[in-house]
Coordinates of C-alpha atoms in Angstrom, one line a residue:
M1 CA 53.7 32.8 131.3
G2 CA 50.2 34.0 130.9
C3 CA 49.0 36.4 128.2
C4 CA 47.9 38.9 130.9
K5 CA 51.4 39.1 132.5
V6 CA 53.6 39.3 129.4
P7 CA 52.5 42.7 128.2
A8 CA 53.2 44.2 131.6
L9 CA 56.6 42.6 131.7
I10 CA 57.4 43.9 128.2
Q11 CA 56.2 47.4 129.1
A12 CA 58.7 47.3 132.1
Q13 CA 61.5 46.3 129.7
V14 CA 60.6 49.2 127.4
E15 CA 60.8 51.6 130.3
M16 CA 64.2 50.1 131.2
G17 CA 65.4 50.5 127.6
L18 CA 65.9 46.8 127.1
V19 CA 63.3 46.6 124.3
N20 CA 62.4 49.4 121.9
E21 CA 58.9 50.5 121.2
S22 CA 58.6 48.7 117.8
E23 CA 59.8 45.4 119.3
H24 CA 57.3 45.9 122.1
K25 CA 54.4 46.2 119.6
S26 CA 55.5 43.1 117.7
L27 CA 55.9 41.0 120.8
F28 CA 52.5 42.1 122.1
R29 CA 50.9 41.2 118.7
R30 CA 52.5 37.8 118.7
E31 CA 51.5 37.2 122.3
S32 CA 47.9 38.2 121.5
D33 CA 47.6 36.1 118.3
S34 CA 49.0 32.8 119.7
P35 CA 46.1 30.4 120.5
Q36 CA 48.5 28.1 122.3
R37 CA 49.6 30.8 124.7
K38 CA 46.0 31.8 125.3
A39 CA 45.2 28.3 126.3
A40 CA 48.3 28.1 128.5
S41 CA 47.3 31.4 130.1
L42 CA 43.8 30.2 130.8
M43 CA 45.2 27.1 132.6
E44 CA 47.7 29.2 134.5
Q45 CA 45.2 31.8 135.5
G46 CA 42.5 29.2 136.5
G47 CA 40.1 30.2 133.7
S48 CA 40.1 33.9 134.5
F49 CA 41.9 37.0 133.3
S50 CA 43.3 39.7 135.5
A51 CA 41.0 42.5 136.5
S52 CA 42.2 44.7 133.7
F53 CA 41.2 42.2 131.1
G54 CA 37.8 41.2 132.7
E55 CA 36.3 37.9 133.7
G56 CA 37.1 34.9 131.5
T57 CA 36.0 31.3 131.1
P58 CA 38.1 28.1 130.7
K59 CA 38.9 27.0 127.2
S60 CA 36.1 24.7 126.0
P61 CA 37.5 21.5 124.3
K62 CA 36.0 20.6 121.0
N63 CA 35.3 16.9 121.1
T64 CA 33.6 14.7 118.5
V65 CA 30.7 12.5 119.7
L66 CA 33.1 9.5 119.8
Q67 CA 35.7 11.4 121.8
S68 CA 33.0 12.6 124.2
F69 CA 31.8 9.0 124.6
K70 CA 35.3 7.8 125.3
I71 CA 35.9 10.5 127.9
V72 CA 32.7 10.0 129.8
I73 CA 32.0 6.3 129.5
L74 CA 35.2 4.5 128.6
S75 CA 37.7 6.4 130.8
N76 CA 36.4 5.1 134.1
K77 CA 36.8 1.5 135.2
L78 CA 33.6 1.8 137.4
N79 CA 31.6 2.0 134.2
L80 CA 32.2 -1.7 133.7
L81 CA 29.2 -2.1 136.0
L82 CA 26.9 -0.3 133.5
P83 CA 25.7 -3.5 131.8
F84 CA 24.1 -4.6 135.1
G85 CA 21.4 -2.0 134.6
P86 CA 20.0 -3.5 131.3
L87 CA 20.5 -7.0 132.8
A88 CA 18.3 -6.0 135.8
I89 CA 15.5 -4.9 133.4
L90 CA 15.8 -8.1 131.5
L91 CA 15.5 -10.2 134.7
H92 CA 12.5 -8.2 135.8
Y93 CA 10.5 -9.5 132.8
L94 CA 12.0 -13.0 132.7
T95 CA 12.0 -14.0 136.4
D96 CA 10.2 -13.4 139.6
N97 CA 13.4 -13.1 141.7
K98 CA 13.1 -9.6 143.1
G99 CA 16.3 -10.0 145.1
W100 CA 18.4 -10.3 142.0
V101 CA 16.5 -7.5 140.2
F102 CA 17.1 -5.2 143.2
L103 CA 20.8 -6.1 143.4
L104 CA 21.6 -5.7 139.7
S105 CA 19.6 -2.4 139.6
L106 CA 21.6 -1.2 142.6
V107 CA 24.9 -2.1 141.1
G108 CA 23.8 -0.6 137.7
I109 CA 23.0 2.7 139.3
T110 CA 26.3 3.0 141.1
P111 CA 28.4 4.1 138.0
L112 CA 25.6 6.4 136.9
A113 CA 25.6 8.2 140.2
E114 CA 29.4 8.6 139.9
R115 CA 29.2 9.8 136.3
L116 CA 26.5 12.3 137.3
G117 CA 29.0 13.8 139.7
Y118 CA 31.7 13.9 137.0
A119 CA 29.4 15.7 134.5
T120 CA 28.4 18.1 137.2
E121 CA 32.0 18.9 138.0
Q122 CA 32.7 19.5 134.3
L123 CA 29.8 21.9 134.1
A124 CA 31.0 23.6 137.3
C125 CA 34.2 24.5 135.5
Y126 CA 32.2 27.0 133.5
T127 CA 30.1 28.4 136.3
G128 CA 32.5 29.4 139.0
S129 CA 33.2 27.9 142.5
T130 CA 30.0 29.0 144.2
V131 CA 27.5 27.8 141.6
G132 CA 29.8 24.8 141.0
G133 CA 29.6 23.7 144.6
L134 CA 25.8 24.2 144.5
L135 CA 25.6 22.1 141.3
N136 CA 27.7 19.3 142.9
A137 CA 25.3 19.2 145.9
T138 CA 22.2 19.3 143.6
F139 CA 23.0 16.7 141.0
G140 CA 24.7 14.5 143.7
N141 CA 21.2 14.1 145.2
V142 CA 19.3 13.5 141.9
T143 CA 19.5 9.7 142.4
E144 CA 17.8 9.8 145.8
L145 CA 15.2 12.3 144.7
I146 CA 14.3 10.3 141.7
I147 CA 14.0 7.1 143.7
S148 CA 11.9 8.9 146.3
I149 CA 9.5 10.3 143.7
F150 CA 9.0 6.8 142.2
A151 CA 8.4 5.3 145.6
L152 CA 6.0 8.1 146.5
K153 CA 4.1 7.4 143.2
N154 CA 3.8 3.8 144.3
G155 CA 2.5 4.8 147.8
M156 CA 5.6 3.6 149.6
I157 CA 5.8 6.6 151.9
R158 CA 8.1 4.8 154.5
V159 CA 10.6 4.0 151.8
V160 CA 10.7 7.7 150.8
Q161 CA 11.2 8.8 154.4
L162 CA 13.9 6.2 155.1
T163 CA 15.8 6.8 151.9
L164 CA 16.0 10.5 152.5
L165 CA 16.9 10.0 156.1
G166 CA 19.6 7.5 155.1
S167 CA 21.1 9.9 152.6
I168 CA 21.4 12.6 155.3
L169 CA 23.0 10.2 157.7
S170 CA 25.4 8.9 155.0
N171 CA 26.5 12.3 154.0
M172 CA 27.1 13.6 157.5
L173 CA 28.8 10.5 158.9
L174 CA 30.2 8.3 156.1
V175 CA 31.1 10.8 153.4
L176 CA 32.4 13.5 155.7
G177 CA 34.1 10.9 157.9
C178 CA 35.9 9.4 154.9
A179 CA 36.9 12.9 153.7
F180 CA 38.4 13.8 157.1
F181 CA 40.1 10.4 157.4
C182 CA 41.7 10.4 153.9
G183 CA 42.7 14.1 154.2
G184 CA 44.3 13.3 157.6
L185 CA 46.3 10.4 156.1
V186 CA 47.6 12.6 153.3
Y187 CA 48.5 15.4 155.7
P188 CA 49.3 13.5 159.0
R189 CA 51.5 16.1 160.6
K190 CA 49.0 19.0 160.5
E191 CA 45.4 19.7 161.2
Q192 CA 43.4 20.7 158.1
V193 CA 41.3 23.8 158.6
F194 CA 38.0 25.0 157.2
D195 CA 35.7 28.0 157.6
K196 CA 34.4 27.7 161.1
G197 CA 31.7 30.3 160.7
N198 CA 30.2 28.6 157.6
A199 CA 30.2 25.3 159.5
V200 CA 28.3 26.8 162.4
V201 CA 25.7 28.2 159.9
N202 CA 25.3 24.8 158.3
S203 CA 25.0 23.1 161.7
G204 CA 22.2 25.6 162.6
L205 CA 20.3 24.7 159.4
L206 CA 20.6 21.0 160.1
L207 CA 19.2 21.6 163.6
M208 CA 16.3 23.5 162.0
A209 CA 15.6 20.5 159.8
V210 CA 15.6 18.3 162.9
M211 CA 13.1 20.6 164.5
G212 CA 10.9 20.3 161.5
L213 CA 10.9 16.5 161.8
L214 CA 10.8 16.4 165.6
F215 CA 7.6 18.3 166.3
P216 CA 5.3 16.1 164.2
A217 CA 6.7 13.0 165.8
V218 CA 6.4 14.4 169.3
L219 CA 2.8 15.6 168.5
H220 CA 2.0 12.0 167.4
Y221 CA 3.5 10.2 170.3
T222 CA 2.2 12.5 173.0
H223 CA -1.4 12.1 171.5
S224 CA -1.8 15.9 171.9
E225 CA -3.3 16.6 168.5
V226 CA -6.3 18.9 168.3
H227 CA -7.7 16.8 165.4
A228 CA -6.4 13.3 165.6
G229 CA -4.7 12.2 162.4
S230 CA -5.1 15.5 160.6
S231 CA -3.2 18.0 162.8
E232 CA 0.1 16.0 162.4
L233 CA -0.3 16.1 158.6
A234 CA -1.3 19.8 158.5
L235 CA 1.7 20.7 160.7
S236 CA 4.0 18.7 158.4
R237 CA 2.8 20.5 155.3
F238 CA 3.0 23.9 157.0
S239 CA 6.6 23.2 158.3
S240 CA 7.6 21.9 154.8
C241 CA 6.6 25.2 153.2
I242 CA 8.6 27.1 155.9
M243 CA 11.6 24.8 155.3
L244 CA 11.4 25.5 151.6
V245 CA 11.4 29.2 152.2
A246 CA 14.4 28.8 154.6
Y247 CA 16.3 26.9 151.9
A248 CA 15.6 29.5 149.3
A249 CA 16.9 32.2 151.7
Y250 CA 20.0 29.9 152.3
L251 CA 20.6 29.8 148.5
F252 CA 20.3 33.6 148.3
F253 CA 22.7 33.9 151.2
Q254 CA 25.3 31.6 149.6
L255 CA 25.1 33.0 146.1
K256 CA 24.7 36.7 146.8
S257 CA 25.7 37.6 150.4
Q258 CA 28.4 35.0 150.9
P259 CA 29.7 34.1 147.4
S260 CA 33.0 32.7 148.9
S261 CA 31.3 29.9 150.8
Y262 CA 32.5 27.2 148.5
T263 CA 36.1 28.5 148.0
P264 CA 39.0 27.1 150.0
H265 CA 39.7 28.7 153.3
T266 CA 43.4 27.8 153.4
E267 CA 45.9 29.8 151.4
E268 CA 48.1 27.7 149.2
T269 CA 51.4 28.5 147.4
N270 CA 51.3 29.7 143.8
Q271 CA 52.7 26.4 142.6
S272 CA 50.1 24.3 144.3
E273 CA 47.3 26.6 143.1
E274 CA 48.5 26.3 139.5
T275 CA 48.6 22.5 139.9
S276 CA 45.1 22.2 141.3
E277 CA 43.8 24.6 138.6
D278 CA 45.3 22.5 135.9
D279 CA 43.7 19.4 137.3
E280 CA 40.3 21.2 137.1
D281 CA 40.6 22.1 133.5
P282 CA 37.4 20.8 131.8
E283 CA 37.6 17.7 129.5
I284 CA 34.3 18.3 127.8
S285 CA 32.4 21.4 126.7
K286 CA 29.6 23.0 128.6
W287 CA 26.9 21.7 126.2
E288 CA 28.4 18.2 126.3
A289 CA 28.1 18.3 130.1
I290 CA 24.5 19.4 129.9
I291 CA 23.6 16.7 127.4
W292 CA 25.4 14.0 129.4
L293 CA 23.6 15.2 132.6
S294 CA 20.3 14.8 130.8
I295 CA 21.1 11.3 129.4
L296 CA 22.4 10.0 132.8
T297 CA 19.4 11.5 134.7
A298 CA 17.0 9.8 132.3
W299 CA 18.8 6.4 132.7
V300 CA 18.8 6.7 136.5
S301 CA 15.1 7.5 136.4
L302 CA 14.4 4.3 134.3
L303 CA 16.5 2.1 136.6
S304 CA 15.0 3.6 139.7
G305 CA 11.5 2.4 138.7
Y306 CA 12.7 -1.2 138.7
L307 CA 14.7 -0.7 141.8
V308 CA 11.8 0.6 143.9
D309 CA 9.5 -2.1 142.5
A310 CA 11.9 -4.8 143.8
I311 CA 12.6 -3.4 147.3
E312 CA 9.9 -5.3 149.1
G313 CA 10.7 -8.6 147.3
A314 CA 14.4 -8.2 148.0
S315 CA 13.6 -7.6 151.7
V316 CA 11.7 -10.9 151.9
S317 CA 14.2 -12.8 149.7
W318 CA 17.3 -11.7 151.7
K319 CA 15.5 -11.5 155.1
I320 CA 16.8 -8.0 155.6
P321 CA 14.6 -5.2 157.0
I322 CA 13.3 -2.7 154.5
S323 CA 14.6 0.0 156.9
F324 CA 18.2 -1.3 156.5
I325 CA 17.8 -1.4 152.7
S326 CA 16.4 2.1 152.5
V327 CA 18.6 3.8 155.1
I328 CA 21.9 2.1 154.4
L329 CA 22.1 0.4 151.0
L330 CA 20.3 2.9 148.7
P331 CA 22.0 6.1 150.0
I332 CA 25.5 4.5 149.7
V333 CA 24.9 4.0 146.0
G334 CA 23.2 7.4 145.6
N335 CA 26.0 9.2 147.4
A336 CA 28.8 7.8 145.2
A337 CA 29.4 11.1 143.6
E338 CA 29.6 13.1 146.9
H339 CA 31.8 10.4 148.4
A340 CA 34.3 10.5 145.6
G341 CA 34.2 14.3 145.4
A342 CA 34.5 15.0 149.1
I343 CA 37.5 12.6 149.5
M344 CA 39.2 14.1 146.4
F345 CA 38.9 17.7 147.7
A346 CA 40.1 16.7 151.2
M347 CA 43.2 15.0 149.8
K348 CA 44.0 18.3 148.0
D349 CA 43.6 20.1 151.3
K350 CA 40.4 21.9 150.3
L351 CA 38.3 21.1 153.3
D352 CA 35.7 23.8 152.6
L353 CA 34.9 22.2 149.3
S354 CA 34.5 18.8 151.1
L355 CA 32.1 20.3 153.6
G356 CA 30.3 22.1 150.8
V357 CA 29.6 18.8 149.2
A358 CA 29.0 16.6 152.3
I359 CA 27.2 19.0 154.6
G360 CA 25.7 21.0 151.8
S361 CA 24.2 17.8 150.4
S362 CA 22.7 17.0 153.8
I363 CA 21.2 20.5 154.1
Q364 CA 19.8 20.2 150.6
I365 CA 18.1 16.8 151.3
S366 CA 16.8 17.9 154.8
M367 CA 15.7 21.4 153.9
F368 CA 14.6 20.8 150.2
A369 CA 14.2 17.2 149.2
V370 CA 12.2 16.1 152.3
P371 CA 9.7 19.1 152.3
F372 CA 9.6 18.9 148.5
C373 CA 8.4 15.3 148.7
V374 CA 5.8 16.3 151.3
V375 CA 4.5 18.9 148.9
I376 CA 4.6 16.6 145.9
G377 CA 2.8 13.9 147.9
W378 CA 0.2 16.6 148.8
M379 CA -0.4 17.2 145.1
M380 CA -0.5 13.4 144.4
G381 CA -3.0 12.8 147.2
E382 CA -0.5 10.9 149.3
Q383 CA -0.3 11.6 153.0
M384 CA 3.4 12.1 153.2
D385 CA 4.3 13.8 156.5
L386 CA 7.4 14.7 158.5
N387 CA 6.7 12.1 161.2
F388 CA 9.7 9.8 160.5
Q389 CA 8.9 7.9 163.7
L390 CA 10.7 8.1 167.0
F391 CA 13.7 5.8 166.4
E392 CA 14.6 7.5 163.1
T393 CA 14.1 11.1 164.4
A394 CA 16.2 10.3 167.5
T395 CA 19.0 8.9 165.3
L396 CA 19.0 12.0 163.1
F397 CA 19.0 14.3 166.1
I398 CA 22.0 12.6 167.8
T399 CA 23.9 12.5 164.5
V400 CA 23.5 16.3 163.9
I401 CA 24.7 17.0 167.5
V402 CA 27.7 14.7 167.0
V403 CA 28.7 16.3 163.7
A404 CA 28.1 19.8 165.1
F405 CA 30.6 19.1 167.9
F406 CA 33.2 17.8 165.4
L407 CA 32.8 20.9 163.3
Q408 CA 32.9 23.5 166.0
E409 CA 36.7 23.9 166.1
G410 CA 37.1 24.4 162.4
T411 CA 39.8 21.8 162.1
S412 CA 39.9 18.1 161.0
N413 CA 42.3 15.2 161.2
Y414 CA 42.2 11.4 160.5
F415 CA 41.0 10.6 164.1
K416 CA 37.9 12.8 163.7
G417 CA 37.2 11.1 160.4
L418 CA 37.6 7.6 161.9
M419 CA 35.2 8.5 164.7
L420 CA 32.5 9.6 162.2
I421 CA 32.9 6.4 160.2
L422 CA 32.6 4.3 163.4
C423 CA 29.5 6.3 164.3
Y424 CA 28.0 5.4 160.9
L425 CA 28.7 1.7 161.5
I426 CA 26.8 1.9 164.8
V427 CA 23.9 3.5 162.9
A428 CA 24.0 0.8 160.3
A429 CA 24.0 -2.0 162.9
S430 CA 21.1 -0.3 164.6
F431 CA 18.9 -0.3 161.5
F432 CA 19.9 -3.9 160.7
V433 CA 18.3 -5.0 164.0
H434 CA 15.4 -2.4 163.8
E435 CA 12.0 -3.6 162.7
D436 CA 10.0 -0.7 161.3
P437 CA 6.6 -0.8 163.0
H438 CA 3.5 -0.6 160.9
Q439 CA 1.6 2.7 161.0
D440 CA -1.5 1.0 162.4
D441 CA 0.4 -0.5 165.3
I442 CA 1.9 2.9 166.5

């Protein structure tokens, strides 16, 4: 029983004559002074006190450096892949086999992406559900954004475009599809529900992102530019600025006007709520989470440099198109955190949180990461534009339409999830047989 409920219960007993006034004061004092009961109350109340006692925060665990290391690094079996990162760096300087360097870098980044998601979830325990959902989407995309900036720095504009495109496709089809599928298997006899209105708003934002990518491509292929070569780039930079403004407005809308966007839509019983809240009790403190986020981001940045440097060599060595590597392989690794988080929330019947991670991440990449890279390339002197070429833009457009149709009813089941996964397999096969044309040949 929580510390906020006991005084009210004792007061009722006083009024009924079951407990006298002096016993009431002593009981209240013992209840207030017991740290164990305070901790239990925090777990029962989900980290917040009742309205009369004000807003609270979860109890912050006090871990030593060794304990924190064990919790973050040694508690997950996926972290057995961490040594592949240093091994990739070693092979980079000892051999010329770019294929092995790329593969080992890719494997080494996988647990880092998952641990970034874990550290973000721990930090989200101290920020609330709305900011927490936004943090999950933000740091879930750090891997792709870092890889894109390194590729942009090396003048690999197509790798940047294809990696960001692949991340959007992966989140909308693979991550969301797996969430729907796994949630449907856990709850096979009912349709899981989510906020239909919020899904419609998200679909509209994704269509706006498609519009931003579509017009430069159409302008290029119809040869209707006022100034050949420069109008397309100017339109891309203008559209990028507009998309960044739209994303800022979206953030304001989520955080201020609609603060419940990341909270579950379905009502659960008190027992299931207490169980889920206990599961979300933080294992590390807020500052530990911030420090681990910094360390993991720095390590991802280091490995990303070697990964990007080996992409072309791996394509030649494995005889796999760069487009397949960039659109399929890189995003699957980068989306490890979203993948795990979205499935976990769906299996707990929290579909709104799954959509907040999967679709929210797609919105963030399409409305922030893509235009941000255009602006960064502008500053670097690189001609990064929004013309992702006809095949890629058409793929994105059809994907957004398919996902919008699946979301319009506000319900999900394992069949819808399976259909999304199968759609992703079609996209993957398409890019495996697609040869990305050279800019000069278009």
